[in-house]
């Protein structure tokens, strides 16, 4: 069948919306009509080359939700009409990592950058003029329809609005888990969150849910600091050095219990700043992505050893996609997790480049592409004429 999707033909470049050929689902696969796709910074990293892609062209988008319209033959447990969240990371349920609750490290992710099927690097489901087109993270949510493996789909309750459910495909779990699972925030902690985009907004919520007494949100943009206060931040700062001084003033000079880096593009100096801001035995959690060619972190090796500080990477927030996606949506339904408030502007697929321009201009916390006549869609052109309004 034909589907419209936003592809990257070369690096670096803008997204290009084209007509793609999409194969029907085979065994263990689903054809999904995409309802909504979050506009995560990682897709911007792909088009700029910060994240390597093994296949070009590639159809991007990795944070989505939709409705199953066709089930591959001999694929039990699924039916047409099921509502799904498409997970950034696949989860086979069988490998060592899935079996020990670390589905975010599933062995299938070794093929994440190929754009092909996870079990066959030569097998593709999208093409353009007879040339294979990669599917970013195996799901390509910047497409009106997509064919995905069941290892990338999580069935959800049909009462949950799909336009907000898409955020749980990546941003919610990545941010929330960075605070709760990786930093292991405890009641009474003082936490610094660097960067108040989509990931940072959910890291902040995770820290508060875990019981942090002081949640210090850091962002140079007043708009995003205002958002942080609406989401419950106890303090906001424009720079991490200011946040570090504040944390020491709140902890009798010790420093923050943890600092979580959720900026749009990682720079090694951010790691230095966050590492310096934490107390003895504190945790510095690196959630942001930087260029794959960057090496070396300018931290104090003296403090690493003698202060017993911890420097931790965070892959998808340590979240098991199949298990925890449903849990996050249950928290949303119970009023314990704010999703609607984080969506600042919605776009059509044709406005995808405008959405990323707005992200770089600091106008968005999280932009979302809505397909068809999904409820709540507003044009980016109208939104760009006004100061961003949170809703």
Short mmCIF file of C-alpha atoms in Angstrom, two decimals, residues 185-374:
data_model
loop_
_atom_site.label_atom_id
_atom_site.label_comp_id
_atom_site.label_asym_id
_atom_site.label_seq_id
_atom_site.Cartn_x
_atom_site.Cartn_y
_atom_site.Cartn_z
CA UNK A 185 15.60 9.37 43.90
CA UNK A 186 14.51 8.87 47.50
CA UNK A 187 12.07 10.80 49.73
CA UNK A 188 13.69 13.99 50.97
CA UNK A 189 16.28 14.17 48.16
CA UNK A 190 17.51 17.29 46.44
CA UNK A 191 17.58 16.77 42.67
CA UNK A 192 18.81 18.96 39.81
CA UNK A 193 17.29 18.41 36.35
CA UNK A 194 19.24 20.09 33.53
CA UNK A 195 17.03 20.88 30.53
CA UNK A 196 13.25 21.31 30.59
CA UNK A 197 12.25 19.85 27.25
CA UNK A 198 10.06 16.77 26.99
CA UNK A 199 12.50 14.39 28.69
CA UNK A 200 13.32 16.85 31.46
CA UNK A 201 9.64 17.49 32.13
CA UNK A 202 9.11 13.81 32.86
CA UNK A 203 12.36 13.46 34.83
CA UNK A 204 11.04 16.28 37.03
CA UNK A 205 7.73 14.50 37.50
CA UNK A 206 9.51 11.24 38.31
CA UNK A 207 11.69 12.91 40.93
CA UNK A 208 8.67 14.50 42.58
CA UNK A 209 6.73 11.23 42.51
CA UNK A 210 9.68 9.49 44.20
CA UNK A 211 9.51 12.03 47.01
CA UNK A 212 12.17 14.65 46.28
CA UNK A 213 11.86 17.56 48.70
CA UNK A 214 13.79 19.88 46.39
CA UNK A 215 13.40 19.51 42.62
CA UNK A 216 15.53 22.18 40.92
CA UNK A 217 14.75 22.65 37.22
CA UNK A 218 17.44 24.28 35.08
CA UNK A 219 16.80 25.91 31.71
CA UNK A 220 17.96 29.19 30.14
CA UNK A 221 14.49 29.88 28.70
CA UNK A 222 11.91 31.62 30.94
CA UNK A 223 9.10 29.81 29.08
CA UNK A 224 10.47 26.42 30.06
CA UNK A 225 11.18 27.48 33.62
CA UNK A 226 7.55 28.57 33.85
CA UNK A 227 6.50 25.15 32.58
CA UNK A 228 8.68 23.49 35.23
CA UNK A 229 6.93 25.44 37.97
CA UNK A 230 3.55 24.35 36.60
CA UNK A 231 4.72 20.75 36.73
CA UNK A 232 5.73 21.08 40.37
CA UNK A 233 9.39 22.17 40.45
CA UNK A 234 10.26 23.62 43.84
CA UNK A 235 12.93 25.90 42.36
CA UNK A 236 14.00 27.02 38.88
CA UNK A 237 17.37 28.34 37.69
CA UNK A 238 18.76 29.63 34.42
CA UNK A 239 22.16 27.95 34.77
CA UNK A 240 23.46 24.82 36.44
CA UNK A 241 26.05 26.76 38.49
CA UNK A 242 23.20 28.69 40.08
CA UNK A 243 21.41 25.42 40.72
CA UNK A 244 24.52 23.89 42.30
CA UNK A 245 24.87 26.82 44.70
CA UNK A 246 21.19 26.55 45.57
CA UNK A 247 21.48 22.80 46.17
CA UNK A 248 24.40 23.36 48.55
CA UNK A 249 22.44 26.03 50.41
CA UNK A 250 19.57 23.56 50.88
CA UNK A 251 21.79 20.67 52.05
CA UNK A 252 24.18 22.25 54.55
CA UNK A 253 26.84 22.55 51.88
CA UNK A 254 26.74 18.95 50.68
CA UNK A 255 25.28 19.35 47.19
CA UNK A 256 22.51 17.64 45.27
CA UNK A 257 21.77 13.97 45.83
CA UNK A 258 21.51 13.58 42.07
CA UNK A 259 21.79 15.63 38.89
CA UNK A 260 20.03 14.43 35.74
CA UNK A 261 21.16 15.74 32.35
CA UNK A 262 18.27 16.01 29.86
CA UNK A 263 19.49 18.79 27.55
CA UNK A 264 18.77 18.61 23.83
CA UNK A 265 22.35 17.98 22.71
CA UNK A 266 24.92 16.68 25.17
CA UNK A 267 28.22 18.46 25.61
CA UNK A 268 30.92 17.05 27.83
CA UNK A 269 30.99 20.28 29.84
CA UNK A 270 27.42 19.62 30.97
CA UNK A 271 28.65 16.38 32.52
CA UNK A 272 31.44 18.25 34.30
CA UNK A 273 28.96 20.77 35.71
CA UNK A 274 26.47 18.16 36.87
CA UNK A 275 29.17 15.97 38.39
CA UNK A 276 30.52 18.95 40.36
CA UNK A 277 27.03 19.75 41.67
CA UNK A 278 26.40 16.43 43.46
CA UNK A 279 27.36 15.43 47.00
CA UNK A 280 29.59 12.59 48.15
CA UNK A 281 28.10 9.28 46.91
CA UNK A 282 25.72 11.28 44.72
CA UNK A 283 24.60 10.31 41.24
CA UNK A 284 25.16 12.11 37.94
CA UNK A 285 22.77 10.61 35.37
CA UNK A 286 23.42 11.21 31.66
CA UNK A 287 20.21 10.82 29.67
CA UNK A 288 20.98 13.23 26.81
CA UNK A 289 22.59 12.16 23.56
CA UNK A 290 25.65 13.77 22.03
CA UNK A 291 27.61 13.22 18.82
CA UNK A 292 28.80 9.62 18.49
CA UNK A 293 32.31 10.94 17.81
CA UNK A 294 32.66 12.68 21.19
CA UNK A 295 34.97 11.01 23.73
CA UNK A 296 36.34 12.04 27.09
CA UNK A 297 34.56 13.57 30.07
CA UNK A 298 36.33 16.33 32.07
CA UNK A 299 35.36 15.19 35.56
CA UNK A 300 37.48 15.08 38.70
CA UNK A 301 38.93 11.60 39.05
CA UNK A 302 39.83 12.55 42.61
CA UNK A 303 36.13 13.11 43.41
CA UNK A 304 35.08 10.03 41.45
CA UNK A 305 37.14 7.80 43.72
CA UNK A 306 37.45 9.54 47.09
CA UNK A 307 33.97 11.08 47.11
CA UNK A 308 32.48 7.85 45.75
CA UNK A 309 30.43 9.74 43.19
CA UNK A 310 28.55 7.81 40.52
CA UNK A 311 28.43 8.65 36.80
CA UNK A 312 25.57 6.71 35.18
CA UNK A 313 24.22 6.34 31.67
CA UNK A 314 20.48 6.07 31.18
CA UNK A 315 19.07 4.07 28.26
CA UNK A 316 15.30 4.61 28.02
CA UNK A 317 15.31 5.36 31.75
CA UNK A 318 15.96 1.74 32.64
CA UNK A 319 12.32 1.06 31.78
CA UNK A 320 11.07 -2.30 30.53
CA UNK A 321 8.92 -1.10 27.58
CA UNK A 322 6.23 -3.79 27.59
CA UNK A 323 5.79 -3.82 31.37
CA UNK A 324 6.09 -0.15 32.22
CA UNK A 325 4.30 1.56 29.32
CA UNK A 326 0.93 0.37 30.61
CA UNK A 327 1.94 1.38 34.15
CA UNK A 328 2.73 4.93 33.01
CA UNK A 329 -0.66 5.25 31.32
CA UNK A 330 -2.42 3.95 34.43
CA UNK A 331 -0.70 6.73 36.37
CA UNK A 332 -1.91 9.24 33.77
CA UNK A 333 -5.47 7.97 34.14
CA UNK A 334 -5.17 8.23 37.93
CA UNK A 335 -3.99 11.85 37.67
CA UNK A 336 -0.47 11.05 38.88
CA UNK A 337 1.30 11.85 35.60
CA UNK A 338 0.82 14.98 33.52
CA UNK A 339 0.90 14.39 29.77
CA UNK A 340 -1.50 16.92 28.22
CA UNK A 341 0.30 19.80 29.89
CA UNK A 342 3.62 18.92 28.25
CA UNK A 343 2.25 19.10 24.68
CA UNK A 344 2.71 22.72 23.66
CA UNK A 345 1.90 22.62 19.92
CA UNK A 346 0.50 20.07 17.49
CA UNK A 347 1.43 19.80 13.81
CA UNK A 348 0.49 18.05 10.60
CA UNK A 349 3.01 15.72 8.97
CA UNK A 350 3.72 18.40 6.35
CA UNK A 351 4.72 20.77 9.18
CA UNK A 352 7.40 18.44 10.59
CA UNK A 353 10.30 20.80 9.74
CA UNK A 354 8.42 23.73 11.27
CA UNK A 355 8.02 21.68 14.43
CA UNK A 356 11.74 21.16 14.76
CA UNK A 357 12.44 24.80 13.94
CA UNK A 358 10.10 25.68 16.82
CA UNK A 359 11.91 23.22 19.08
CA UNK A 360 15.26 24.87 18.35
CA UNK A 361 13.69 28.30 18.87
CA UNK A 362 12.60 27.24 22.35
CA UNK A 363 8.88 27.44 21.57
CA UNK A 364 8.08 23.81 22.38
CA UNK A 365 8.38 21.53 25.35
CA UNK A 366 6.98 18.69 23.25
CA UNK A 367 5.52 19.04 19.79
CA UNK A 368 3.22 16.29 18.49
CA UNK A 369 2.25 15.35 14.94
CA UNK A 370 -1.43 14.46 14.65
CA UNK A 371 -2.68 12.53 11.64
CA UNK A 372 -5.98 12.93 9.83
CA UNK A 373 -8.70 14.70 11.78
CA UNK A 374 -7.44 13.70 15.22
#
